[in-house]
Coordinates of C-alpha atoms and ligand atoms in Angstrom, one line a residue:
X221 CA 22.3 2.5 -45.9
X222 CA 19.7 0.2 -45.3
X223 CA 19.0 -1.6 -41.8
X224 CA 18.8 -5.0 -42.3
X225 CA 15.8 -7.4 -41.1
X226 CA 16.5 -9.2 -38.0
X227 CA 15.5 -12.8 -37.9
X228 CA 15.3 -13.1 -34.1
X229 CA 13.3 -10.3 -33.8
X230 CA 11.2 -9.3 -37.2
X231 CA 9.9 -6.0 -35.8
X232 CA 13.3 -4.7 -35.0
X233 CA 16.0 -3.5 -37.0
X234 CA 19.7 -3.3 -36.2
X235 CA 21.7 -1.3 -38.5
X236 CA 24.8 -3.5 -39.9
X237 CA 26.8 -0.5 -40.6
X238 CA 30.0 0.7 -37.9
X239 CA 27.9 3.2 -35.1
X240 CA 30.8 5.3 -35.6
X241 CA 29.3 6.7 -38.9
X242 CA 26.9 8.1 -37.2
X243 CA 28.5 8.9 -33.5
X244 CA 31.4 10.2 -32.3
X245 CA 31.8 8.6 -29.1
X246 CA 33.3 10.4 -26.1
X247 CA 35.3 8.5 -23.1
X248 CA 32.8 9.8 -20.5
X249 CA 31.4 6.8 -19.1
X250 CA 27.9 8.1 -17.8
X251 CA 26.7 5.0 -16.1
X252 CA 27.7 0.9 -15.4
X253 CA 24.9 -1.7 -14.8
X254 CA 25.6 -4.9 -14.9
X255 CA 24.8 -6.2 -18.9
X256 CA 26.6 -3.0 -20.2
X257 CA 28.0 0.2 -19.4
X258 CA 26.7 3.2 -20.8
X259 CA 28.7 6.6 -22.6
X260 CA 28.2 9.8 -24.0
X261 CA 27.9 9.6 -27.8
X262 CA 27.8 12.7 -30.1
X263 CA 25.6 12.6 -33.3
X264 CA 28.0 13.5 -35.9
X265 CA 24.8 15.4 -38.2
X266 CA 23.7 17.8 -35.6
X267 CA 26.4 17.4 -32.7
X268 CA 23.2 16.4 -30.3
X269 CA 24.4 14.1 -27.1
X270 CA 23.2 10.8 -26.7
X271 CA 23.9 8.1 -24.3
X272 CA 25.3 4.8 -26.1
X273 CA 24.8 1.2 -24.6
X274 CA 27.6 -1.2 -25.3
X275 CA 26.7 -4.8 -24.8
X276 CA 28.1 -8.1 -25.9
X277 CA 25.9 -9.6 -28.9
X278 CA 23.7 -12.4 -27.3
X279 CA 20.2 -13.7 -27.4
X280 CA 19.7 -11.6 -23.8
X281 CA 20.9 -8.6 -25.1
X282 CA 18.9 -8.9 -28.3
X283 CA 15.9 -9.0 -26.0
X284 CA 16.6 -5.9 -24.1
X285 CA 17.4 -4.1 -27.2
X286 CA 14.1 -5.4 -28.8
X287 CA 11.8 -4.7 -25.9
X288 CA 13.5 -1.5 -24.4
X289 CA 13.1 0.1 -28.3
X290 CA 9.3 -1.4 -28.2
X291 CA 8.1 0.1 -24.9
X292 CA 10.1 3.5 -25.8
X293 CA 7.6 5.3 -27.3
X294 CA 6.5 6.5 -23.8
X295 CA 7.1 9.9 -22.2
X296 CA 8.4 8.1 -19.2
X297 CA 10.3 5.8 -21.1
X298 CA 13.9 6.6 -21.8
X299 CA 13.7 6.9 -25.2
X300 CA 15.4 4.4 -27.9
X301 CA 16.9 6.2 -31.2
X302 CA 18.9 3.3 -33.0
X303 CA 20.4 -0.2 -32.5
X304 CA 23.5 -1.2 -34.0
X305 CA 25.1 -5.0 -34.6
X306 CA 28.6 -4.3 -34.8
X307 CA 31.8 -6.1 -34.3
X308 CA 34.2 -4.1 -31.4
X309 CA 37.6 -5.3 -31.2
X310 CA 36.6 -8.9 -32.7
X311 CA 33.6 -8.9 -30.5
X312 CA 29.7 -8.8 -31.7
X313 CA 28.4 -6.2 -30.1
X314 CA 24.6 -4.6 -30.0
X315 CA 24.9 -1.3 -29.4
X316 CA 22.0 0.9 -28.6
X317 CA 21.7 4.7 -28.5
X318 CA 19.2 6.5 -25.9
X319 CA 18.4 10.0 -25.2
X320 CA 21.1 11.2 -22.7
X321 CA 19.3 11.3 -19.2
X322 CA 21.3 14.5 -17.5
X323 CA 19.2 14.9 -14.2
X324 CA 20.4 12.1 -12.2
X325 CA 18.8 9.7 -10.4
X326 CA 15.1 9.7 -8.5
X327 CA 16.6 9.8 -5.0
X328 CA 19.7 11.8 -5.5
X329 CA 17.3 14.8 -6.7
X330 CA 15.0 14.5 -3.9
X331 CA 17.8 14.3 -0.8
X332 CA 20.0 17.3 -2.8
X333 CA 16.6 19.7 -2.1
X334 CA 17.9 20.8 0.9
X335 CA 15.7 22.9 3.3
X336 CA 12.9 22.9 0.6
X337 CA 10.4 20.3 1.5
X338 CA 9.5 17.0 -0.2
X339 CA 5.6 16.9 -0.1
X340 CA 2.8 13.9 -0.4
X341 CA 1.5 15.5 -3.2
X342 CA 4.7 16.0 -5.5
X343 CA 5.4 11.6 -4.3
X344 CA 1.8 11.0 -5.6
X345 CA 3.1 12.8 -9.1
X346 CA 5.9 10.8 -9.3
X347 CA 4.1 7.7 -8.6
X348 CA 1.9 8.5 -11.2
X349 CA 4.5 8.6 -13.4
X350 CA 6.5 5.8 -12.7
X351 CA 3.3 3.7 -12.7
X352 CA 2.1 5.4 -16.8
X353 CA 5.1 3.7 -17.6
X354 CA 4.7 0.4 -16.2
X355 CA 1.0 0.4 -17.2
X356 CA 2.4 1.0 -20.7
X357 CA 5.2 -2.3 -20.4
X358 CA 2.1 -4.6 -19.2
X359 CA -0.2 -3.2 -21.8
X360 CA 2.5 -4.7 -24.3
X361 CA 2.8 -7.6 -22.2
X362 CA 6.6 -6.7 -21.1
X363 CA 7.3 -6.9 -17.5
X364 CA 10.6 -4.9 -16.5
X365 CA 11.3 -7.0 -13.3
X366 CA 14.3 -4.3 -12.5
X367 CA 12.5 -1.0 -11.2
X368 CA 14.5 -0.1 -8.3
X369 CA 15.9 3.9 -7.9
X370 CA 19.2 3.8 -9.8
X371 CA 16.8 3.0 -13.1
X372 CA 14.5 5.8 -12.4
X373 CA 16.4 9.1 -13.7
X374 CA 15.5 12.6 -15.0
X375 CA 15.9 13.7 -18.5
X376 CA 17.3 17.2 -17.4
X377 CA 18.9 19.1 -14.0
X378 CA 16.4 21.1 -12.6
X379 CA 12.3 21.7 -12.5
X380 CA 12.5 20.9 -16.4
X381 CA 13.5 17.2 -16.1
X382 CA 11.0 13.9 -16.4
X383 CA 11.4 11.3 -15.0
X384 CA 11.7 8.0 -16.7
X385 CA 12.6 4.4 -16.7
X386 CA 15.4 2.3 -17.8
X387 CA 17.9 -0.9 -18.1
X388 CA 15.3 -3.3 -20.0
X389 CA 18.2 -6.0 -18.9
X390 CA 15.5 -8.0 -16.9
X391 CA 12.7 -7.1 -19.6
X392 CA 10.4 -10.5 -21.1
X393 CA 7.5 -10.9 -22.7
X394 CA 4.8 -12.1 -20.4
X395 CA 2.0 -13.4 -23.0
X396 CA 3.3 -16.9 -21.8
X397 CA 3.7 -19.3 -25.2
X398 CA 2.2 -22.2 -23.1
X399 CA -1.3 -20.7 -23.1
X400 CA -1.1 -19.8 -26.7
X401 CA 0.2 -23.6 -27.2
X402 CA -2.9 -24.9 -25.3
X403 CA -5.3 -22.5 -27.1
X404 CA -5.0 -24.8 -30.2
X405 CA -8.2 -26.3 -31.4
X406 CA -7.8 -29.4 -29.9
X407 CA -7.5 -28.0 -26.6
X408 CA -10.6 -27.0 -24.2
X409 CA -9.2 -24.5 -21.5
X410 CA -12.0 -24.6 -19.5
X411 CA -11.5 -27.9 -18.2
X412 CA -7.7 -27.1 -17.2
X413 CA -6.5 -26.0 -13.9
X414 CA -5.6 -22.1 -13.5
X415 CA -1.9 -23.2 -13.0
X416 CA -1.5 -24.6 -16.3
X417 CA -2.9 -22.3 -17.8
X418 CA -0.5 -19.9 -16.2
X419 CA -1.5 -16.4 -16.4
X420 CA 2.4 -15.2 -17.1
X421 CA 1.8 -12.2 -15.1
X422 CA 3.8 -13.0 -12.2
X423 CA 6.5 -11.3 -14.2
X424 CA 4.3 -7.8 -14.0
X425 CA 3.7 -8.8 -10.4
X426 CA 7.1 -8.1 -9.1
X427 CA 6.6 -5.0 -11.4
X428 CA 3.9 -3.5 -8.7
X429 CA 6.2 -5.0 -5.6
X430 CA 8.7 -2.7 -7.0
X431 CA 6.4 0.2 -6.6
X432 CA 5.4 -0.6 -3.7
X433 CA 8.6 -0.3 -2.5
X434 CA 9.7 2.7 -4.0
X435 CA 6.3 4.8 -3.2
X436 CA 7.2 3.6 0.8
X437 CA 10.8 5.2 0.4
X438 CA 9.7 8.3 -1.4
X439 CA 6.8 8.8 1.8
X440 CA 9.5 8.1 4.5
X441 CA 13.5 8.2 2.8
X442 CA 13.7 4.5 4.0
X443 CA 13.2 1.1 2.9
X444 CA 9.5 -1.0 4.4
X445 CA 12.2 -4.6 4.3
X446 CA 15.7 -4.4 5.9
X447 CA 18.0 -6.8 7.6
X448 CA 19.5 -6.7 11.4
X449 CA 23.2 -5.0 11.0
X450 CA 23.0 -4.5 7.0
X451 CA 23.6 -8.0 6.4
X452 CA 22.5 -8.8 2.6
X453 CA 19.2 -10.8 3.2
X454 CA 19.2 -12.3 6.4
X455 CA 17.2 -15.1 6.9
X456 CA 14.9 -12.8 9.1
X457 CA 14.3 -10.2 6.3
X458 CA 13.3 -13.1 3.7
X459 CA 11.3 -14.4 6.4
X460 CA 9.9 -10.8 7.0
X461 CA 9.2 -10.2 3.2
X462 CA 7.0 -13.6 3.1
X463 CA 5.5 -12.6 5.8
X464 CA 5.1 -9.2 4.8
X465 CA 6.3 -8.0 8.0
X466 CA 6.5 -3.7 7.5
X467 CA 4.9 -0.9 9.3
X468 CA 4.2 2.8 9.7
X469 CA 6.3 3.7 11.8
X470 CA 5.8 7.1 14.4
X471 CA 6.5 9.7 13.9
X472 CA 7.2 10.3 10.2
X473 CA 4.3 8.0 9.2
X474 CA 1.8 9.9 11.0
X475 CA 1.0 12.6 8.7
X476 CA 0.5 10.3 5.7
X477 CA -2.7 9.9 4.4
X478 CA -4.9 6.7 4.6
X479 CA -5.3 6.8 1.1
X480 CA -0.9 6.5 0.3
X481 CA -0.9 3.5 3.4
X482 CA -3.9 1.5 1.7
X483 CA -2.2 1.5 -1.8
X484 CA 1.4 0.5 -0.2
X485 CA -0.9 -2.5 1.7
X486 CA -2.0 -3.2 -1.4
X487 CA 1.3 -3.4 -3.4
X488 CA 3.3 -5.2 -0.7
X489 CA 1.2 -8.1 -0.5
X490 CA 3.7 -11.3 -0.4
X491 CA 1.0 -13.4 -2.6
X492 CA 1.3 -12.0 -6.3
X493 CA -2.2 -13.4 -6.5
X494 CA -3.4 -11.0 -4.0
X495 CA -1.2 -8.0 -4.9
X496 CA -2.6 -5.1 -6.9
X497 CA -2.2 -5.1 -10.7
X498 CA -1.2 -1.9 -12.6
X499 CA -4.6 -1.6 -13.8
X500 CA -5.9 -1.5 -10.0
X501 CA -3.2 0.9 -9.5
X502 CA -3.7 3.2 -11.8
X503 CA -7.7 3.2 -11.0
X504 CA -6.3 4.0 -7.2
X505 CA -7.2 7.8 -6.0
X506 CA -4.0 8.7 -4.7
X507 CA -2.9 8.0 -8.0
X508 CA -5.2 9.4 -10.9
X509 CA -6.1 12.4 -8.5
X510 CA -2.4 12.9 -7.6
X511 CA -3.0 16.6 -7.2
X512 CA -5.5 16.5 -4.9
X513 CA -3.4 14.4 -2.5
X514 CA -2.6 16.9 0.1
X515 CA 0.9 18.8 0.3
X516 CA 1.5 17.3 3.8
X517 CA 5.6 17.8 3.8
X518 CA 7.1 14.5 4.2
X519 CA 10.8 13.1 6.5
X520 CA 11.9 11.9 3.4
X521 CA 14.6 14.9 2.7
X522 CA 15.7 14.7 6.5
X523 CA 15.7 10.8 6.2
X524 CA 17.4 9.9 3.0
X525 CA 20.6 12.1 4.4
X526 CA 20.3 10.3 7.5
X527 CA 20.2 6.8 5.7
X528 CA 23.2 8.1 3.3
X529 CA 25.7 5.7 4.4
X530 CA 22.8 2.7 4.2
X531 CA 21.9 3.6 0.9
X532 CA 24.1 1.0 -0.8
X533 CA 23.1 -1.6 1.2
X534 CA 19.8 -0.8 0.5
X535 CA 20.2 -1.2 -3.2
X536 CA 21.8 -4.3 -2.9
X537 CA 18.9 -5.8 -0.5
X538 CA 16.4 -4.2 -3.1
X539 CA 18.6 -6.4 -6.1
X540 CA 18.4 -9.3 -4.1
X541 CA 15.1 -9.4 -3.5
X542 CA 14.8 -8.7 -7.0
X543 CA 16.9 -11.5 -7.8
X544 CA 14.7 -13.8 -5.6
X545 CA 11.1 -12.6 -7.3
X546 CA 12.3 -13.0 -10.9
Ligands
YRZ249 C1 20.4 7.1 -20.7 C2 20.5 5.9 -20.1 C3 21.3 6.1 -19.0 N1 21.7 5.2 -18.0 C4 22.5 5.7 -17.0 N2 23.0 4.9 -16.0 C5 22.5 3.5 -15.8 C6 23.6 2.6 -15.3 C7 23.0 1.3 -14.8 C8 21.9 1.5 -13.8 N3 20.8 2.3 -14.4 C9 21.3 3.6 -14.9 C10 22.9 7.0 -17.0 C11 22.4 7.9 -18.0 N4 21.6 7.4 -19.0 N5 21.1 8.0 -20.0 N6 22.9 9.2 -17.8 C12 23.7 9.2 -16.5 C13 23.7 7.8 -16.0

């Protein structure tokens, strides 16, 4: 069967045909985010599993689809095998088939080690992973503008997983059109001031808050912004995020290195303008030397069991931050 050009997005083709040609699909419901929940699929050929996508046929979804199936070429990427445009009980759907990710999430593998210690070195690694696969969206000019722990999940159980990213439902491009319109002939940029011109990556900037915060959790198994009694964004945490108000706390900070603290203080800047780009980041020691960072064991595991109950909140204060920086 042939997959038919798509006019909204020429570089990406969505087979016409019914997914169930191709898939069997199971009722185990792996995963629910918010454009889309996600099930087990079986390829009919060579009875492989797969995770399967359903979302409602719309320009947004379309983008995901079309940028999450760009950027997946990456090793720390969750992987994109085919896309489907198929009517679901009278509904257009896009329907998108992934590599099954069977490890779980980031967090929920690091607080399930138990006695074995969580170490500097092994949250440098992770970083550097995490932050290949960012460097790869930006490269393309895609910001995700969703990386927060429940998208961050390994590919397997155990030592053999990798880690990768996911849920491309905030993806955009960031080569903004306006700066392409002004470079017509008829236009000199030099004379125009830097905010016209727009530099469209204050999409990729919230990208590197992002990992900001999630390198701070991984060092200490709690978040750098929270609000007073769990309340969702409290006027004194948005005032603390602008202000940028975070520390190191004793004692669990103490045995972190300078290096790790200097790149969080560079990531959690509240000006964008100011904060570290992916390219600074992934010219950063702690980063490209990741295994010479030292194996100092971290609070994380202790912490992250502690915080247990506040983890929920947490995700909802990271989302709405989220919400805020987009
Ligand atoms: C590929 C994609 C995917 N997404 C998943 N879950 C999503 C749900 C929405 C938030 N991000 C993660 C799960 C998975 N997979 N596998 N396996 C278990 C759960």
């Amino acid at each position: 069967v042939i997959a038919t050009r798509n006019p909204m997005f020429p570089e990406t083709t969505f087979h016409k045909y019914n997914v169930t040609q191709d898939y069997r699909i199971s009722r185990n419901v792996l995963g629910v985010g918010i454009n889309g929940k996600v099930v087990e699929c079986e390829q009919r050929t060579s009875g492989a599993k797969y995770a399967l996508k359903v979302l409602r046929d719309s320009v947004k979804a379309r983008r995901e689809v079309a940028l999450h199936k760009m950027a997946s070429n990456h090793p720390h990427i969750v992987r994109v095998l085919d896309v489907y445009e198929n009517t679901y009980n009278e509904v257009a759907c896009i329907l998108v088939v992934m590599e099954q990710m069977k490890g779980g999430e980031l967090f929920t593998r690091i607080q399930d080690r138990g006695q074995l210690a969580f170490t500097e070195r092994e949250a440098a690694k992770i970083m550097y992973e995490i932050c290949s696969a960012v460097n790869h969206l930006h490269s393309m000019n895609i910001a995700h503008r969703d990386i927060k722990p429940e998208n961050l999940l390994y590919s397997e159980p155990g030592q053999s997983g990798v880690l990768k990213l996911t849920d491309f439902g905030f993806a955009k491009k960031t080569d903004d059109n306006e700066t392409q319109g002004l470079n017509t002939a008829c236009f000199t940029p030099y004379y125009c001031a830097p905010e016209i011109l727009g530099t469209g990556s204050y999409d990729r900037s919230c990208d590197c808050w992002s990992i900001g915060v999630v390198m701070y959790i991984l060092l200490c198994g709690y978040p750098p912004f929270f609000s007073e009694h769990g309340e969702a964004m409290s006027p004194g945490m948005k005032s603390r995020i602008k202000s940028g108000k975070y520390g190191f706390p004793s004692p669990e900070w103490d045995s972190v290195s300078q290096a790790a603290k200097d790149l969080i203080r560079k990531l959690l800047r509240t000006d964008p303008n100011e904060r570290y780009t992916i390219k600074q980041v992934m010219d950063h020691k702690w980063i490209t030397h990741y295994h010479e960072v030292p194996a100092t064991p971290l609070a994380t595991v202790g912490m992250l069991a502690d915080q247990k109950q506040q983890w929920g909140e947490m995700q909802e204060e990271f989302d709405k931050t989220l919400t805020a920086m987009r």
